[in-house]
mmCIF file of C-alpha atoms in Angstrom:
data_model
loop_
_atom_site.group_PDB
_atom_site.id
_atom_site.type_symbol
_atom_site.label_atom_id
_atom_site.label_comp_id
_atom_site.label_asym_id
_atom_site.label_seq_id
_atom_site.Cartn_x
_atom_site.Cartn_y
_atom_site.Cartn_z
ATOM 1 C CA ARG N 1 40.756 169.841 103.183
ATOM 2 C CA PRO N 2 42.050 166.363 102.228
ATOM 3 C CA ASN N 3 45.449 166.058 100.679
ATOM 4 C CA THR N 4 45.154 165.007 96.990
ATOM 5 C CA ARG N 5 48.203 162.778 97.319
ATOM 6 C CA THR N 6 46.600 160.887 100.225
ATOM 7 C CA CYS N 7 43.375 160.489 98.254
ATOM 8 C CA LYS N 8 45.278 159.031 95.295
ATOM 9 C CA PHE N 9 46.944 156.451 97.561
ATOM 10 C CA LYS N 10 43.642 155.530 99.209
ATOM 11 C CA MET N 11 42.002 155.178 95.800
ATOM 12 C CA ALA N 12 44.868 152.972 94.576
ATOM 13 C CA ASP N 13 44.532 150.776 97.696
ATOM 14 C CA MET N 14 40.787 150.426 97.145
ATOM 15 C CA MET N 15 41.304 149.484 93.488
ATOM 16 C CA ALA N 16 43.931 146.886 94.459
ATOM 17 C CA ASN N 17 41.558 145.372 97.070
ATOM 18 C CA ILE N 18 38.734 145.204 94.509
ATOM 19 C CA ALA N 19 41.026 143.542 91.947
ATOM 20 C CA MET N 20 42.246 141.023 94.551
ATOM 21 C CA ALA N 21 38.681 140.214 95.662
ATOM 22 C CA SER N 22 37.566 139.615 92.079
ATOM 23 C CA SER N 23 40.560 137.362 91.372
ATOM 24 C CA VAL N 24 39.792 135.312 94.506
ATOM 25 C CA ALA N 25 36.121 135.062 93.492
ATOM 26 C CA ARG N 26 36.972 133.622 90.075
ATOM 27 C CA LYS N 27 39.732 131.364 91.428
ATOM 28 C CA SER N 28 39.714 127.970 89.749
ATOM 29 C CA THR N 29 39.528 124.756 91.700
ATOM 30 C CA SER N 30 42.578 123.213 93.296
ATOM 31 C CA LEU N 31 45.054 121.317 91.148
ATOM 32 C CA PHE N 32 44.388 118.279 93.324
ATOM 33 C CA SER N 33 40.722 117.423 92.912
ATOM 34 C CA PRO N 34 38.712 116.658 96.076
ATOM 35 C CA SER N 35 38.183 113.085 94.914
ATOM 36 C CA GLN N 36 41.863 112.329 95.439
ATOM 37 C CA ARG N 37 43.094 111.201 98.844
ATOM 38 C CA LEU N 38 43.687 113.793 101.509
ATOM 39 C CA ILE N 39 47.320 114.650 102.043
ATOM 40 C CA GLU N 40 48.189 115.044 105.691
ATOM 41 C CA ALA N 41 50.547 117.969 105.902
ATOM 42 C CA SER N 42 50.526 121.541 107.019
ATOM 43 C CA SER N 43 51.151 122.734 103.508
ATOM 44 C CA GLN N 44 52.797 126.060 102.868
ATOM 45 C CA VAL N 45 51.494 125.954 99.313
ATOM 46 C CA GLY N 46 48.367 127.902 98.425
ATOM 47 C CA TYR N 47 46.400 129.083 95.434
ATOM 48 C CA HIS N 48 48.983 131.815 94.887
ATOM 49 C CA ASP N 49 51.398 129.090 93.760
ATOM 50 C CA GLN N 50 49.233 128.002 90.842
ATOM 51 C CA PRO N 51 50.412 128.979 87.365
ATOM 52 C CA GLY N 52 49.086 132.347 86.268
ATOM 53 C CA GLN N 53 48.609 133.699 89.791
ATOM 54 C CA GLU N 54 50.654 136.649 90.990
ATOM 55 C CA THR N 55 52.832 135.867 93.968
ATOM 56 C CA LYS N 56 53.145 138.369 96.767
ATOM 57 C CA SER N 57 55.960 138.325 99.240
ATOM 58 C CA ARG N 58 54.929 136.504 102.394
ATOM 59 C CA GLN N 59 57.120 137.049 105.386
ATOM 60 C CA ARG N 60 57.531 134.533 108.165
ATOM 61 C CA PRO N 61 57.888 135.782 111.710
ATOM 62 C CA ARG N 62 61.466 135.705 112.934
ATOM 63 C CA THR N 63 62.245 133.246 115.697
ATOM 64 C CA PRO N 64 64.546 134.849 118.254
ATOM 65 C CA LEU N 65 67.513 132.586 118.927
ATOM 66 C CA GLU N 66 70.368 133.226 121.281
ATOM 67 C CA ASN N 67 73.943 132.235 120.597
ATOM 68 C CA THR N 68 74.874 128.853 122.003
ATOM 69 C CA TYR N 69 78.397 128.719 120.572
ATOM 70 C CA LYS N 70 77.926 125.020 119.832
ATOM 71 C CA MET N 71 80.183 124.000 116.981
ATOM 72 C CA SER N 72 78.884 120.426 116.689
ATOM 73 C CA PRO N 73 75.416 118.917 117.048
ATOM 74 C CA ASP N 74 74.319 116.813 120.010
ATOM 75 C CA ARG N 75 72.634 114.433 117.568
ATOM 76 C CA LYS N 76 73.857 114.190 113.982
ATOM 77 C CA PHE N 77 71.568 113.928 110.978
ATOM 78 C CA GLU N 78 70.826 110.243 110.372
ATOM 79 C CA VAL N 79 70.565 109.259 106.705
ATOM 80 C CA LYS N 80 68.846 105.849 106.908
ATOM 81 C CA PRO N 81 65.606 106.879 108.719
ATOM 82 C CA VAL N 82 65.239 109.915 106.463
ATOM 83 C CA GLN N 83 65.862 107.789 103.370
ATOM 84 C CA ASN N 84 63.138 105.349 104.493
ATOM 85 C CA LEU N 85 60.797 108.258 105.178
ATOM 86 C CA ILE N 86 61.373 109.723 101.697
ATOM 87 C CA ASN N 87 60.728 106.388 99.984
ATOM 88 C CA GLU N 88 57.589 105.838 102.070
ATOM 89 C CA VAL N 89 56.116 109.282 101.289
ATOM 90 C CA LEU N 90 56.903 109.013 97.572
ATOM 91 C CA LYS N 91 55.312 105.556 97.407
ATOM 92 C CA GLN N 92 52.181 106.597 99.327
ATOM 93 C CA GLN N 93 51.579 109.758 97.325
ATOM 94 C CA LEU N 94 52.620 108.673 93.815
ATOM 95 C CA GLU N 95 51.494 105.047 93.765
ATOM 96 C CA GLU N 96 48.220 105.592 91.893
ATOM 97 C CA GLU N 97 49.040 108.923 90.218
ATOM 98 C CA LYS N 98 49.212 109.454 86.475
ATOM 99 C CA TYR N 99 51.573 112.075 85.115
ATOM 100 C CA ASN N 100 49.870 115.373 84.359
ATOM 101 C CA PRO N 101 52.087 118.310 83.354
ATOM 102 C CA LYS N 102 49.603 120.839 84.728
ATOM 103 C CA SER N 103 49.458 119.354 88.207
ATOM 104 C CA SER N 104 53.093 118.232 88.536
ATOM 105 C CA ARG N 105 54.209 121.666 89.761
ATOM 106 C CA GLN N 106 51.714 121.607 92.622
ATOM 107 C CA MET N 107 52.484 117.935 93.273
ATOM 108 C CA THR N 108 56.219 118.611 93.743
ATOM 109 C CA LYS N 109 55.549 121.492 96.129
ATOM 110 C CA THR N 110 53.140 119.413 98.181
ATOM 111 C CA LEU N 111 55.524 116.435 98.297
ATOM 112 C CA SER N 112 58.353 118.742 99.333
ATOM 113 C CA THR N 113 56.252 120.172 102.164
ATOM 114 C CA ILE N 114 55.165 116.747 103.402
ATOM 115 C CA ILE N 115 58.725 115.395 103.409
ATOM 116 C CA THR N 116 60.121 118.525 105.081
ATOM 117 C CA ASN N 117 57.484 118.424 107.837
ATOM 118 C CA ARG N 118 58.079 114.737 108.532
ATOM 119 C CA VAL N 119 61.869 115.185 108.651
ATOM 120 C CA LYS N 120 61.450 118.121 111.038
ATOM 121 C CA ALA N 121 59.294 115.857 113.217
ATOM 122 C CA LEU N 122 62.379 113.633 113.692
ATOM 123 C CA ASN N 123 63.844 116.512 115.786
ATOM 124 C CA PHE N 124 67.276 117.060 114.336
ATOM 125 C CA GLU N 125 67.920 120.192 116.386
ATOM 126 C CA ARG N 126 69.713 123.168 114.861
ATOM 127 C CA TYR N 127 69.548 121.718 111.336
ATOM 128 C CA LYS N 128 68.229 123.638 108.358
ATOM 129 C CA ILE N 129 66.234 121.172 106.231
ATOM 130 C CA VAL N 130 66.096 121.769 102.466
ATOM 131 C CA THR N 131 63.981 119.435 100.324
ATOM 132 C CA ILE N 132 64.106 119.213 96.540
ATOM 133 C CA VAL N 133 61.567 117.072 94.665
ATOM 134 C CA THR N 134 61.524 116.275 90.948
ATOM 135 C CA VAL N 135 58.543 114.630 89.246
ATOM 136 C CA GLY N 136 58.642 113.691 85.566
ATOM 137 C CA GLU N 137 56.922 111.621 82.938
ATOM 138 C CA ILE N 138 58.222 108.212 81.988
ATOM 139 C CA GLU N 139 58.692 107.984 78.251
ATOM 140 C CA ASN N 140 61.478 106.236 76.379
ATOM 141 C CA GLN N 141 64.208 108.461 77.761
ATOM 142 C CA GLY N 142 66.869 108.484 80.426
ATOM 143 C CA VAL N 143 66.955 111.030 83.218
ATOM 144 C CA ARG N 144 69.748 111.935 85.600
ATOM 145 C CA VAL N 145 68.968 114.159 88.578
ATOM 146 C CA ALA N 146 72.027 115.846 90.079
ATOM 147 C CA SER N 147 72.782 118.725 92.421
ATOM 148 C CA ARG N 148 75.734 120.430 94.054
ATOM 149 C CA CYS N 149 76.266 122.304 97.271
ATOM 150 C CA VAL N 150 79.018 123.235 99.674
ATOM 151 C CA MET N 151 78.814 121.239 102.897
ATOM 152 C CA ASP N 152 80.718 120.767 106.098
ATOM 153 C CA GLN N 153 81.566 117.058 106.027
ATOM 154 C CA ALA N 154 81.668 116.848 109.807
ATOM 155 C CA THR N 155 78.077 118.034 110.417
ATOM 156 C CA ASP N 156 76.062 118.351 107.179
ATOM 157 C CA ASN N 157 74.557 115.465 105.242
ATOM 158 C CA TYR N 158 71.829 114.489 102.778
ATOM 159 C CA ALA N 159 69.404 111.655 102.054
ATOM 160 C CA SER N 160 67.760 110.787 98.763
ATOM 161 C CA GLY N 161 65.005 108.490 97.578
ATOM 162 C CA SER N 162 63.065 107.727 94.419
ATOM 163 C CA TYR N 163 59.874 106.102 93.212
ATOM 164 C CA LYS N 164 58.628 105.084 89.783
ATOM 165 C CA ASN N 165 55.346 103.724 88.424
ATOM 166 C CA SER N 166 54.115 103.138 84.870
ATOM 167 C CA SER N 167 53.387 106.827 84.240
ATOM 168 C CA LEU N 168 55.829 108.930 86.277
ATOM 169 C CA PHE N 169 58.958 109.022 88.394
ATOM 170 C CA GLY N 170 59.733 111.005 91.522
ATOM 171 C CA VAL N 171 63.094 111.823 93.075
ATOM 172 C CA ALA N 172 63.436 113.613 96.411
ATOM 173 C CA THR N 173 66.595 114.809 98.142
ATOM 174 C CA VAL N 174 66.733 116.193 101.675
ATOM 175 C CA TYR N 175 69.743 118.272 102.705
ATOM 176 C CA ALA N 176 70.481 118.950 106.370
ATOM 177 C CA PHE N 177 72.760 121.886 107.149
ATOM 178 C CA TYR N 178 73.868 122.471 110.737
ATOM 179 C CA TYR N 179 73.482 125.956 112.221
ATOM 180 C CA GLU N 180 76.640 126.835 114.108
#
């Protein structure tokens, strides 16, 4: 004889799967229309990140690392190449864009992913890369983008870049924190 408690859990799981399948079936189109240029990045942003969608916790697999007891990096984080990279990505991606408040959230996440992936491709070993992107509309106002963090001056650093066209502005900051 089946346990009623087990049946309730199975029924709840089935209902959740049906609800998820119906929400995927009626999913709206991407915030970036297919007519826009293709962005070359392995994006970590999906339809779950659109406004109105429920987010579920996604866990990344842990990478096993062994202690090296290295207190300083072999190669320090270089600001100038990263700064050039940031300016290049912002210019390429925002050059012909018009500000749209609905798509700016997705745009910042995508820009952040692109910049992070390209900085990681520069192979700054044992550095945690954190990228923050702000996109806003240009009206007759002034904007100041600021941030704070605690850093080790000997190993940690940051690079920042910005871009502006007639409709919007974009500011990106990349922080590099050394893993000891």
